[in-house]
PDB file of C-alpha atoms in Angstrom:
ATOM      1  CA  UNK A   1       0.000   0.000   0.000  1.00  0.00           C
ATOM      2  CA  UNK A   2       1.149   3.271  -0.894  1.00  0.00           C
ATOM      3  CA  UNK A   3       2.381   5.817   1.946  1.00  0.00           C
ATOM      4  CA  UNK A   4      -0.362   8.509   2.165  1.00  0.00           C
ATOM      5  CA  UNK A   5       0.117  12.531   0.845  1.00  0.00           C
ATOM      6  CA  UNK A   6      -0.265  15.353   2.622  1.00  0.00           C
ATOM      7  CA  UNK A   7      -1.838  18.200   0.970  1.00  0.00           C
ATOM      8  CA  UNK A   8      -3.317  21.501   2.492  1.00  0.00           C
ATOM      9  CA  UNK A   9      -4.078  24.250  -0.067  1.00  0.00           C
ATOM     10  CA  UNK A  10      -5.526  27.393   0.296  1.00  0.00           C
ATOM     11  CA  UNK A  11      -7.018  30.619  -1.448  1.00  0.00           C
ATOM     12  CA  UNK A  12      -5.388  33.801   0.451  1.00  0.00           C
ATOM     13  CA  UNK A  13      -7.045  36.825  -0.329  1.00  0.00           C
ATOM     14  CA  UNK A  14      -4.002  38.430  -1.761  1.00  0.00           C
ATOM     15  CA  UNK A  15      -4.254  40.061  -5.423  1.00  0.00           C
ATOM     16  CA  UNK A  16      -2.245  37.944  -7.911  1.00  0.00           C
ATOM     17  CA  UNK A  17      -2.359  34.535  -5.668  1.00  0.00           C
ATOM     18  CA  UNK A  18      -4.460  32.035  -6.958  1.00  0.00           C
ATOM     19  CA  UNK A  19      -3.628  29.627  -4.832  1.00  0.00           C
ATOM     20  CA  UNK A  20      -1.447  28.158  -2.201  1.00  0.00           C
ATOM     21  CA  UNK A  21       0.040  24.311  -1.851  1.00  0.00           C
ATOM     22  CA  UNK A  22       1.986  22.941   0.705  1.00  0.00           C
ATOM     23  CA  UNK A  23       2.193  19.275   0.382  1.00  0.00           C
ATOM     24  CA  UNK A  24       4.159  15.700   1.355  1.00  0.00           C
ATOM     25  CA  UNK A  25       4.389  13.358  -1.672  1.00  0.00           C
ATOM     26  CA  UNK A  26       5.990  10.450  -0.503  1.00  0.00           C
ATOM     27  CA  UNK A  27       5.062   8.393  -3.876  1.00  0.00           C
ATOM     28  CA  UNK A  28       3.566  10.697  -6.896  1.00  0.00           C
ATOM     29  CA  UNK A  29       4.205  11.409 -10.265  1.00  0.00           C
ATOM     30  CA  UNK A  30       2.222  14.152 -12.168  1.00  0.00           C
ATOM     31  CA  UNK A  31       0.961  13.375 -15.546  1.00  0.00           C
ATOM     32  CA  UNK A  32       1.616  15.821 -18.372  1.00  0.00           C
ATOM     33  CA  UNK A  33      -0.513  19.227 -17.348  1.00  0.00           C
ATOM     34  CA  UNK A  34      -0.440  22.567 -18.121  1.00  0.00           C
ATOM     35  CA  UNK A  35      -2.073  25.728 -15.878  1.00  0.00           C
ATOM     36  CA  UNK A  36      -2.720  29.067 -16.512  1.00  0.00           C
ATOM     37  CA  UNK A  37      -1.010  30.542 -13.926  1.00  0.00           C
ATOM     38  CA  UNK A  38       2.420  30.672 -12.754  1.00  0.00           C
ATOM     39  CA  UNK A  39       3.701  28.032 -10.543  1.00  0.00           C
ATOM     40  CA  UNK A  40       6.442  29.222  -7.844  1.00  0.00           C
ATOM     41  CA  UNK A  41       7.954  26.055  -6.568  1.00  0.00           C
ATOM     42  CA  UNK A  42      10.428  25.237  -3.544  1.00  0.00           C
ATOM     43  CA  UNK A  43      11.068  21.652  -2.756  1.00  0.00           C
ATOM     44  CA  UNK A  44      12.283  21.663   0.676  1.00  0.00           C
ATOM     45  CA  UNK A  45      12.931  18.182   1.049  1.00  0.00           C
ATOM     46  CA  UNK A  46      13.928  15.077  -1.461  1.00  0.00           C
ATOM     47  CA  UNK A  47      14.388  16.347  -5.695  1.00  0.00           C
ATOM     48  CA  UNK A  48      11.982  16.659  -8.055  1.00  0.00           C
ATOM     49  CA  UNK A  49      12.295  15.362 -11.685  1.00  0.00           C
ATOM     50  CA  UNK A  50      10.579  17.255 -14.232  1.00  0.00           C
ATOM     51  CA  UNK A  51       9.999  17.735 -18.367  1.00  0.00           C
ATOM     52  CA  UNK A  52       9.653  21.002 -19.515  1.00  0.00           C
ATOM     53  CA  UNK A  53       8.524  22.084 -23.129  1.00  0.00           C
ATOM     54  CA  UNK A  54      11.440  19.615 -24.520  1.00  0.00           C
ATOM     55  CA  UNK A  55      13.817  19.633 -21.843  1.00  0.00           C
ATOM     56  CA  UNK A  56      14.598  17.036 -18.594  1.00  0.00           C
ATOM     57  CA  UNK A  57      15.191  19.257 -15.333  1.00  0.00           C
ATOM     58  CA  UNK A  58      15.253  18.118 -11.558  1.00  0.00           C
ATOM     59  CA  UNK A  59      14.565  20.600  -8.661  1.00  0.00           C
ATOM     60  CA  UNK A  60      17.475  21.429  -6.167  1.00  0.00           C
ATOM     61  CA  UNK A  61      17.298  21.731  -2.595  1.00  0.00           C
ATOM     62  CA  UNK A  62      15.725  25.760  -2.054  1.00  0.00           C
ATOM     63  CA  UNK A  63      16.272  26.394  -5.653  1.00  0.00           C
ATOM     64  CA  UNK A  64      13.346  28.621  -6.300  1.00  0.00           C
ATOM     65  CA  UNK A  65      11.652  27.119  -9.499  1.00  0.00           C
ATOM     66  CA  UNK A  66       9.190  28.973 -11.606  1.00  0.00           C
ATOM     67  CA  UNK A  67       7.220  27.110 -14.159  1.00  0.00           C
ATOM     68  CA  UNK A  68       5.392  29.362 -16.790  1.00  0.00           C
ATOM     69  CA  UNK A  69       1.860  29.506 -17.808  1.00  0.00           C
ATOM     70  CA  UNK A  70       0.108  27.572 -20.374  1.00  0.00           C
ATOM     71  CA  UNK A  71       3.523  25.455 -20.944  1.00  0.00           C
ATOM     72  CA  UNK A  72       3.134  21.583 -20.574  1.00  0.00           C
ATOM     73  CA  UNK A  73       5.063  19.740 -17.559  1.00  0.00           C
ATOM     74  CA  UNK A  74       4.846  16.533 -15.323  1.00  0.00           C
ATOM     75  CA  UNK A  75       6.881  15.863 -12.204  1.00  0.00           C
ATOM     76  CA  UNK A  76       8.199  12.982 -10.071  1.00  0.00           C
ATOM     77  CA  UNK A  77       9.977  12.184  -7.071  1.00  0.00           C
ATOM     78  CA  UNK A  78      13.748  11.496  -8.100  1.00  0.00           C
ATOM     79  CA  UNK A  79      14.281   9.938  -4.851  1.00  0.00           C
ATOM     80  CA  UNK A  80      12.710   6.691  -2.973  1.00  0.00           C
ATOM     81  CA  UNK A  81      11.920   9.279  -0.402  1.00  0.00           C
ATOM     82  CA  UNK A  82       9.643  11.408  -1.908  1.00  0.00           C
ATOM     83  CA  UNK A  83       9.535  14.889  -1.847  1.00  0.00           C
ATOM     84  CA  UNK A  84       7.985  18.055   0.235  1.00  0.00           C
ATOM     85  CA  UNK A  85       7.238  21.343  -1.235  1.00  0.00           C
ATOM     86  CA  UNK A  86       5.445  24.685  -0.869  1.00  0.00           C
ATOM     87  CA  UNK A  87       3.516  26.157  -4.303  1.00  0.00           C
ATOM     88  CA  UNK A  88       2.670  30.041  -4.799  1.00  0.00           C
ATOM     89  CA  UNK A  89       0.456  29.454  -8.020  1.00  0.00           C
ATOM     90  CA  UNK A  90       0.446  33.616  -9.707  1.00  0.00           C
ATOM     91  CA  UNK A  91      -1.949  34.898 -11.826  1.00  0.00           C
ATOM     92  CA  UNK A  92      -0.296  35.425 -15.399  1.00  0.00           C
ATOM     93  CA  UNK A  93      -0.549  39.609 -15.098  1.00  0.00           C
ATOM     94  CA  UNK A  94       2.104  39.421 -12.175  1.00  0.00           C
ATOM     95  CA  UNK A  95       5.197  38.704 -14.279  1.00  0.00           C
ATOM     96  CA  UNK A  96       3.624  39.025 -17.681  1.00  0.00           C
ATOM     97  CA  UNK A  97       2.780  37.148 -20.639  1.00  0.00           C
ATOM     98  CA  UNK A  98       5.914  38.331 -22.126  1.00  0.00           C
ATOM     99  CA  UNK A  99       8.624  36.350 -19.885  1.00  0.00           C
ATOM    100  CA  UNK A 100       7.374  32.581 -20.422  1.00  0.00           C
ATOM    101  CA  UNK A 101       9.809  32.460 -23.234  1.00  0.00           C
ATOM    102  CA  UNK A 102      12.043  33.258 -20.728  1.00  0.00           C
ATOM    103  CA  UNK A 103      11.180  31.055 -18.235  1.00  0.00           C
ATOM    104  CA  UNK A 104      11.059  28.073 -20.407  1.00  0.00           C
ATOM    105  CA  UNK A 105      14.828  28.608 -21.102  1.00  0.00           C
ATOM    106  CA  UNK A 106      15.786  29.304 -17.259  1.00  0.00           C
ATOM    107  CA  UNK A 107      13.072  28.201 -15.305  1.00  0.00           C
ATOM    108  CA  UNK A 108      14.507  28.029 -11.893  1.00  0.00           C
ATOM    109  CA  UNK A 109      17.517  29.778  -9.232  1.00  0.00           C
ATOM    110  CA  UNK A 110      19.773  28.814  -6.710  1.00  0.00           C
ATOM    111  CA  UNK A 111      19.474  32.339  -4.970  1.00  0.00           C
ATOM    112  CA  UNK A 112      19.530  32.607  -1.693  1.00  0.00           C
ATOM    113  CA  UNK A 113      18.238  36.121  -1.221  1.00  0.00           C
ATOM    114  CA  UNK A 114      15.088  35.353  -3.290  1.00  0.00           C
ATOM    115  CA  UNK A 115      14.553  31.830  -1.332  1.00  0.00           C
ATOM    116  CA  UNK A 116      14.501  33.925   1.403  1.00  0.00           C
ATOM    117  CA  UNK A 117      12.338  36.377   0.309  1.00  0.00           C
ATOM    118  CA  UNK A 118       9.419  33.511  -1.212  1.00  0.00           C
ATOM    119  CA  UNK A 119      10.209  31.980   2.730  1.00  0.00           C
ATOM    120  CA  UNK A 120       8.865  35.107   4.070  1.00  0.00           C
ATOM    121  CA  UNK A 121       5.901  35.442   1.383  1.00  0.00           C
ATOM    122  CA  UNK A 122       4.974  31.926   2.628  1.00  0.00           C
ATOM    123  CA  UNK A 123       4.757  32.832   5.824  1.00  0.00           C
ATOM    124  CA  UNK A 124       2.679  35.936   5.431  1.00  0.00           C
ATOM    125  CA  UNK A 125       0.378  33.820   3.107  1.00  0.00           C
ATOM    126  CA  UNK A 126       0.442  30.916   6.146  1.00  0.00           C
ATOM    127  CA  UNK A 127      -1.348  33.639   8.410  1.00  0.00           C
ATOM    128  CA  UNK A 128      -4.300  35.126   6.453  1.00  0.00           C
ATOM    129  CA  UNK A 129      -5.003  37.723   8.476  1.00  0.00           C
ATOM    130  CA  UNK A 130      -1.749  39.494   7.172  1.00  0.00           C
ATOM    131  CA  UNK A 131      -2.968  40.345   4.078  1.00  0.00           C
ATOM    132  CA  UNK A 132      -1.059  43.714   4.030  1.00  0.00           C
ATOM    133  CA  UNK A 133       1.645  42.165   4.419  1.00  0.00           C
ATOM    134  CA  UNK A 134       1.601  39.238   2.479  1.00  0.00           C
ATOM    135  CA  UNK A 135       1.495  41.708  -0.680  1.00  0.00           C
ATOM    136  CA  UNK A 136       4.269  43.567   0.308  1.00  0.00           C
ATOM    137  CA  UNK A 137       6.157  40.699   0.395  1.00  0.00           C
ATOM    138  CA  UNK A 138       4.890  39.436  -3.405  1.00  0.00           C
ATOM    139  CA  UNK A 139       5.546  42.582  -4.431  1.00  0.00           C
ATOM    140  CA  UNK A 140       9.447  42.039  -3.928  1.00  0.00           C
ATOM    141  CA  UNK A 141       8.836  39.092  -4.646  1.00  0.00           C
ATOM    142  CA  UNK A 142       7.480  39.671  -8.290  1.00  0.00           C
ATOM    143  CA  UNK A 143      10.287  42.396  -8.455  1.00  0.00           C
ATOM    144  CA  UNK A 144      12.767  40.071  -8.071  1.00  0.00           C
ATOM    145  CA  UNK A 145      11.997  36.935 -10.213  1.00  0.00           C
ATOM    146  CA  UNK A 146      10.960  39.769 -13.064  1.00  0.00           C
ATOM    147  CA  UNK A 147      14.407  40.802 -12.463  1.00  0.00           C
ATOM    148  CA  UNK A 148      16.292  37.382 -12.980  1.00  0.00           C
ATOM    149  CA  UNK A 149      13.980  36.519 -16.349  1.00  0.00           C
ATOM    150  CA  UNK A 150      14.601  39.873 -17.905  1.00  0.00           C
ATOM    151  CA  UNK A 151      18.450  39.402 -17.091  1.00  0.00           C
ATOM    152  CA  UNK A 152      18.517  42.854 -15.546  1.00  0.00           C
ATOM    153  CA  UNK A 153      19.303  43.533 -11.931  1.00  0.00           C
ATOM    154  CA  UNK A 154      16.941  45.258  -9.662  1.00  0.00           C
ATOM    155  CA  UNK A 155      16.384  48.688  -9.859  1.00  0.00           C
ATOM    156  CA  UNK A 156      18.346  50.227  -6.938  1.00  0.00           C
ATOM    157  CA  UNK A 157      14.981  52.644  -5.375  1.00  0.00           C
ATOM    158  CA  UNK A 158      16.596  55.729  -4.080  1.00  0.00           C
ATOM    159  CA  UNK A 159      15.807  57.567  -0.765  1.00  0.00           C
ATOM    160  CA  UNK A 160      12.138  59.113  -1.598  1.00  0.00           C
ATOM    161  CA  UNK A 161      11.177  60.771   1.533  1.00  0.00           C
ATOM    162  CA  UNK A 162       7.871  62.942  -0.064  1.00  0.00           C
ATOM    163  CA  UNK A 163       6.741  59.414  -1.225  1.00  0.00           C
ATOM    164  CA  UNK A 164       7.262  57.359   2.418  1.00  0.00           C
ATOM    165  CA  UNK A 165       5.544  60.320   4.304  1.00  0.00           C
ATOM    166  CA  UNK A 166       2.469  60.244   2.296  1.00  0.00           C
ATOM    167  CA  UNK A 167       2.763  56.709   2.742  1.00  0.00           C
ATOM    168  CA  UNK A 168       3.252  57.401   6.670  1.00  0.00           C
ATOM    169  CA  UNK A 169       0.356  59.679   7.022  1.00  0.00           C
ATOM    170  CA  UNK A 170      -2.251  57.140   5.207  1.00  0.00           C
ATOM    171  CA  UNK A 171      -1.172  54.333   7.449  1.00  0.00           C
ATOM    172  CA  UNK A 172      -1.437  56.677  10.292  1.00  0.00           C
ATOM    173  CA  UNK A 173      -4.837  57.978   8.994  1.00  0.00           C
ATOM    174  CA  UNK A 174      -6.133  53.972   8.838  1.00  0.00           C
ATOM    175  CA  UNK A 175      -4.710  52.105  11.890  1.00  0.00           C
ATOM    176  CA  UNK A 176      -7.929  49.895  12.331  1.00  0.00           C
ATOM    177  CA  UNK A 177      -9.411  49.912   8.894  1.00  0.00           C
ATOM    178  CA  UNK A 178      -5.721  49.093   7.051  1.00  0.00           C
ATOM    179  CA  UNK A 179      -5.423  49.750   3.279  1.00  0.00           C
ATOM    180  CA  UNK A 180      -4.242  47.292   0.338  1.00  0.00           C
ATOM    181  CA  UNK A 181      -0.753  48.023  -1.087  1.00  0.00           C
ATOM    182  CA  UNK A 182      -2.491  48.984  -3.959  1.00  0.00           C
ATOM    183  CA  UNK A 183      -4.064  51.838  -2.653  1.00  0.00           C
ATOM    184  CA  UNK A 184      -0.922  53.133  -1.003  1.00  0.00           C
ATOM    185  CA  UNK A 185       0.778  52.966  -4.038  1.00  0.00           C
ATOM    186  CA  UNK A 186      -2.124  54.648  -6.168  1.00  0.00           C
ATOM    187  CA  UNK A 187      -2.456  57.435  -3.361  1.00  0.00           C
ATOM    188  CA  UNK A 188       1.040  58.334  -4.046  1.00  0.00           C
ATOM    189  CA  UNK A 189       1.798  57.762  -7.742  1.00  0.00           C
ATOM    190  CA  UNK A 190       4.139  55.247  -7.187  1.00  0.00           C
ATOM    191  CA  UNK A 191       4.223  51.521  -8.459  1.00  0.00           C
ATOM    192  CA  UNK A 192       3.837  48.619  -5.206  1.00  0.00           C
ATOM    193  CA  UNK A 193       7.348  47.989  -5.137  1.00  0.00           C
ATOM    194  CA  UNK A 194       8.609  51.512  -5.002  1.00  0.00           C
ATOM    195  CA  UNK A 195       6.598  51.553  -2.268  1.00  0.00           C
ATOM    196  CA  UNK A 196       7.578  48.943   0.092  1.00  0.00           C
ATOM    197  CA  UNK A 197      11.552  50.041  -1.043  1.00  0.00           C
ATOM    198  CA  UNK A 198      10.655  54.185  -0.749  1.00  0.00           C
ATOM    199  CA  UNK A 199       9.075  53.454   2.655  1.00  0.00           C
ATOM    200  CA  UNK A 200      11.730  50.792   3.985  1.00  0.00           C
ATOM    201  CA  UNK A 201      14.759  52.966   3.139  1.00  0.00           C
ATOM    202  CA  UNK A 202      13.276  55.867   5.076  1.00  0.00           C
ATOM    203  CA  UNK A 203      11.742  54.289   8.388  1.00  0.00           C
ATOM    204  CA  UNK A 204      13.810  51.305   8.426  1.00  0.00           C
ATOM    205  CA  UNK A 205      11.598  48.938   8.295  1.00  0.00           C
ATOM    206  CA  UNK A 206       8.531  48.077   5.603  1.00  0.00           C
ATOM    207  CA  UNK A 207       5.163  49.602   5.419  1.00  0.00           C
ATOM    208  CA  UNK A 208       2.977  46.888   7.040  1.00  0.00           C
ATOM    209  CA  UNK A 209       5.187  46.034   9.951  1.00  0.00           C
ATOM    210  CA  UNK A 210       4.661  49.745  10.476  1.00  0.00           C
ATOM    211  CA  UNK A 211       0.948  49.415  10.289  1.00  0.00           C
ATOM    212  CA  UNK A 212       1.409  46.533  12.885  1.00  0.00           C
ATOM    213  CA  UNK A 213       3.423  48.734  15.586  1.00  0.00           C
ATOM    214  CA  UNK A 214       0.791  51.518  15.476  1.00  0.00           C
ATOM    215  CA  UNK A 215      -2.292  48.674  16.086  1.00  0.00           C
ATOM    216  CA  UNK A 216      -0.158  47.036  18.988  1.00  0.00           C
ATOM    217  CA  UNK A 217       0.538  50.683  20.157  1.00  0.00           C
ATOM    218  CA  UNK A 218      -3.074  50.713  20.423  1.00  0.00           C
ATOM    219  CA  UNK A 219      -3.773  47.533  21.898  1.00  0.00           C
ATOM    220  CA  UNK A 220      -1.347  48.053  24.906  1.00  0.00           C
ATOM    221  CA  UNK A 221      -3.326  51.526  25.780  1.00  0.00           C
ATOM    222  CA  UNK A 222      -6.483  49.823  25.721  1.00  0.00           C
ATOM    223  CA  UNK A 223      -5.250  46.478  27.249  1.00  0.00           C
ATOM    224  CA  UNK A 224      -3.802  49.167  30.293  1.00  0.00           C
ATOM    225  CA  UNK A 225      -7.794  50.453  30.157  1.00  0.00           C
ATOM    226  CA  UNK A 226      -9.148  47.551  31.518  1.00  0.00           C
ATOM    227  CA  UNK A 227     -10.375  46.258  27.502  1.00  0.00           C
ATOM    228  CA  UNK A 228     -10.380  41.990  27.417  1.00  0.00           C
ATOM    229  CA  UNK A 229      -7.828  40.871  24.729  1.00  0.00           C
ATOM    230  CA  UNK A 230     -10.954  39.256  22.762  1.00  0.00           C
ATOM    231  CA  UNK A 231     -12.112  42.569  22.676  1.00  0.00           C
ATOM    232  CA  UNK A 232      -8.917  44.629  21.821  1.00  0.00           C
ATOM    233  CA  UNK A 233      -7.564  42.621  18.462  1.00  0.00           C
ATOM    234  CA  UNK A 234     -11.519  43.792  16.689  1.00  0.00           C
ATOM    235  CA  UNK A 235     -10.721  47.404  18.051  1.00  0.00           C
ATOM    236  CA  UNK A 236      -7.548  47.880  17.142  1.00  0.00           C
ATOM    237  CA  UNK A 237      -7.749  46.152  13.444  1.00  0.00           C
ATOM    238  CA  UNK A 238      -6.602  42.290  13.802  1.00  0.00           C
ATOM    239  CA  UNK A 239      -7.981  39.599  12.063  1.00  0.00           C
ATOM    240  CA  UNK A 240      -8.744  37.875  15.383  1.00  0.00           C
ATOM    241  CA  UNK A 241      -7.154  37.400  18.757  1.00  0.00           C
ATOM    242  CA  UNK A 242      -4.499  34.342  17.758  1.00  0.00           C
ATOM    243  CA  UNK A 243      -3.625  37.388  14.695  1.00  0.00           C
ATOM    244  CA  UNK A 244      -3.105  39.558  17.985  1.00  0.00           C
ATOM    245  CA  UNK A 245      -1.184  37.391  20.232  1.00  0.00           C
ATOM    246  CA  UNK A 246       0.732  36.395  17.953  1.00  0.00           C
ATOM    247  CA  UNK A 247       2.430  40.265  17.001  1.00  0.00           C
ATOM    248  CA  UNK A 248       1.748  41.311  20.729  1.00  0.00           C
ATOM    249  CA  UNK A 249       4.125  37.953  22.248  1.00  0.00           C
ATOM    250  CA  UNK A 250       6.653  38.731  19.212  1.00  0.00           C
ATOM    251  CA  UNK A 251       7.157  42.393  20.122  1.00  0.00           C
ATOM    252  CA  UNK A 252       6.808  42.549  24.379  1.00  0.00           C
ATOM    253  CA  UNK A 253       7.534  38.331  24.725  1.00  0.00           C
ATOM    254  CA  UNK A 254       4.502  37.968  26.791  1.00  0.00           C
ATOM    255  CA  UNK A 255       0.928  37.543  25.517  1.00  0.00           C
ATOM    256  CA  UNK A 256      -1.601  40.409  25.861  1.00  0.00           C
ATOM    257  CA  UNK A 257      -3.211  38.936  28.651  1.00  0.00           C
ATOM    258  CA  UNK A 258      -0.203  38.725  30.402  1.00  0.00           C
ATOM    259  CA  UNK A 259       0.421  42.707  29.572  1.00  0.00           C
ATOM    260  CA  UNK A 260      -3.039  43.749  30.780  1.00  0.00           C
ATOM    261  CA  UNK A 261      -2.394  41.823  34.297  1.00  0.00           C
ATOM    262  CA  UNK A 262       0.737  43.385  34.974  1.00  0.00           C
ATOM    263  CA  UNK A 263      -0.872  46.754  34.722  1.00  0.00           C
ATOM    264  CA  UNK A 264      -3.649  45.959  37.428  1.00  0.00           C
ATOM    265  CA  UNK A 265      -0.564  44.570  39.548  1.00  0.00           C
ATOM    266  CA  UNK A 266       1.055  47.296  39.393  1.00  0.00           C
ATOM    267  CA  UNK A 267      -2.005  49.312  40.718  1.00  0.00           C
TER     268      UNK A 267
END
């Protein structure tokens, strides 16, 4: 008998992600397929073997592959042991119809920085209340694999401190309600990833972990009030109280509970 898979998939509601796939195959083999999206595979564990248009490929260990739309493909384990991986399937408007030619020819990296950078995405994606977030993170991302198929490094965003102040002053403006990157980077005339580098260069760190200080800022003066911690993450613009806990233990080390106890203690 077979050893079972272990699939969990997801639809995050992030513009440009179709879909998310984490899954165990310990014995699988894809038949010939093609999708319309982009596939953005990383095989953490075991190799997978692969065809390509007309050419035989294999997966390395946190090589980021990228498999283009509307190309045909299989895939196998290359190993006895199977393989794990984590899939960020892209609509075809986030790198372009234009660069499947190119990914065809080159269709996957051994870079570091950018396995890092799809690790983080991941993550984001993992916790769906961190929507904000997650598409900062594509948007660098998307930057960055656009980058490597065009051949052409990325663009180096200098200092823009007009641009990360208007940027400021909407986040500041919508501490509980949030905003989408897109709107951020429509209210200042600026593309997504100009953005997230404008904004990072000037504060020192990236627009939505901003966002998140301000809301725990929040929190912590109304968790000091006397407010229940069920009651705070709604206020203060969480997606629930785990999506609060979770940012409130990671910044103080204790969870909010924990905070709003040590204030009546110390009364």
């Amino acid at each position: 008998m077979s050893p079972t898979p272990t699939v969990k998939a997801w639809r995050p509601p992030v513009a440009g992600v179709v879909e998310v796939l984490h899954a165990h195959f310990p014995d699988h083999a894809y038949p010939r397929h093609t999708h319309d999206t982009w596939t953005l595979l990383v095989v953490d564990d075991g190799t997978v073997a692969f065809d390509l248009d007309r050419q035989h490929l294999a997966t390395v260990r946190r090589q980021v592959t990228l498999l283009p739309p509307h190309v045909a493909h299989d895939g196998r384990a290359a190993t006895t042991q199977g393989f794990r991986k984590r899939v960020i399937y892209l609509e075809e408007h986030v790198l372009g119809a234009d660069r499947i030619g190119a990914a065809v020819d080159h269709p996957g990296w051994a870079d570091p920085g950018l396995a890092g950078d799809v690790d983080r995405l991941h993550a984001a994606l993992v916790h769906r209340g961190d929507a904000f977030e997650a598409e900062s993170r594509l948007a660098l991302v998307a930057e960055r694999l656009r980058g490597n198929l065009s051949g052409a490094p990325v663009e180096d965003v200098r200092r823009d401190r007009p641009l990360a102040r208007t940027v400021r002053d909407l986040l500041d403006a919508r501490v509980v309600e949030g905003l989408t990157l897109a709107d951020a980077a429509a209210a200042s005339y600026a593309s997504p990833t100009h953005v997230v580098r404008a904004f990072t260069r000037e504060f020192g760190l990236p627009p939505h972990r901003y966002l998140t200080g301000r809301r725990l800022d929040l929190a912590r003066r109304l968790l000091l009030a006397g407010e229940r911690p069920a009651d705070v993450a709604a206020v203060v613009g969480f997606h629930d109280q785990a999506h609060l806990n979770r940012h409130f233990r990671r910044l103080l080390g204790v969870t909010p509970g924990a905070f709003a106890r040590s204030g009546t203690m110390a009364g």
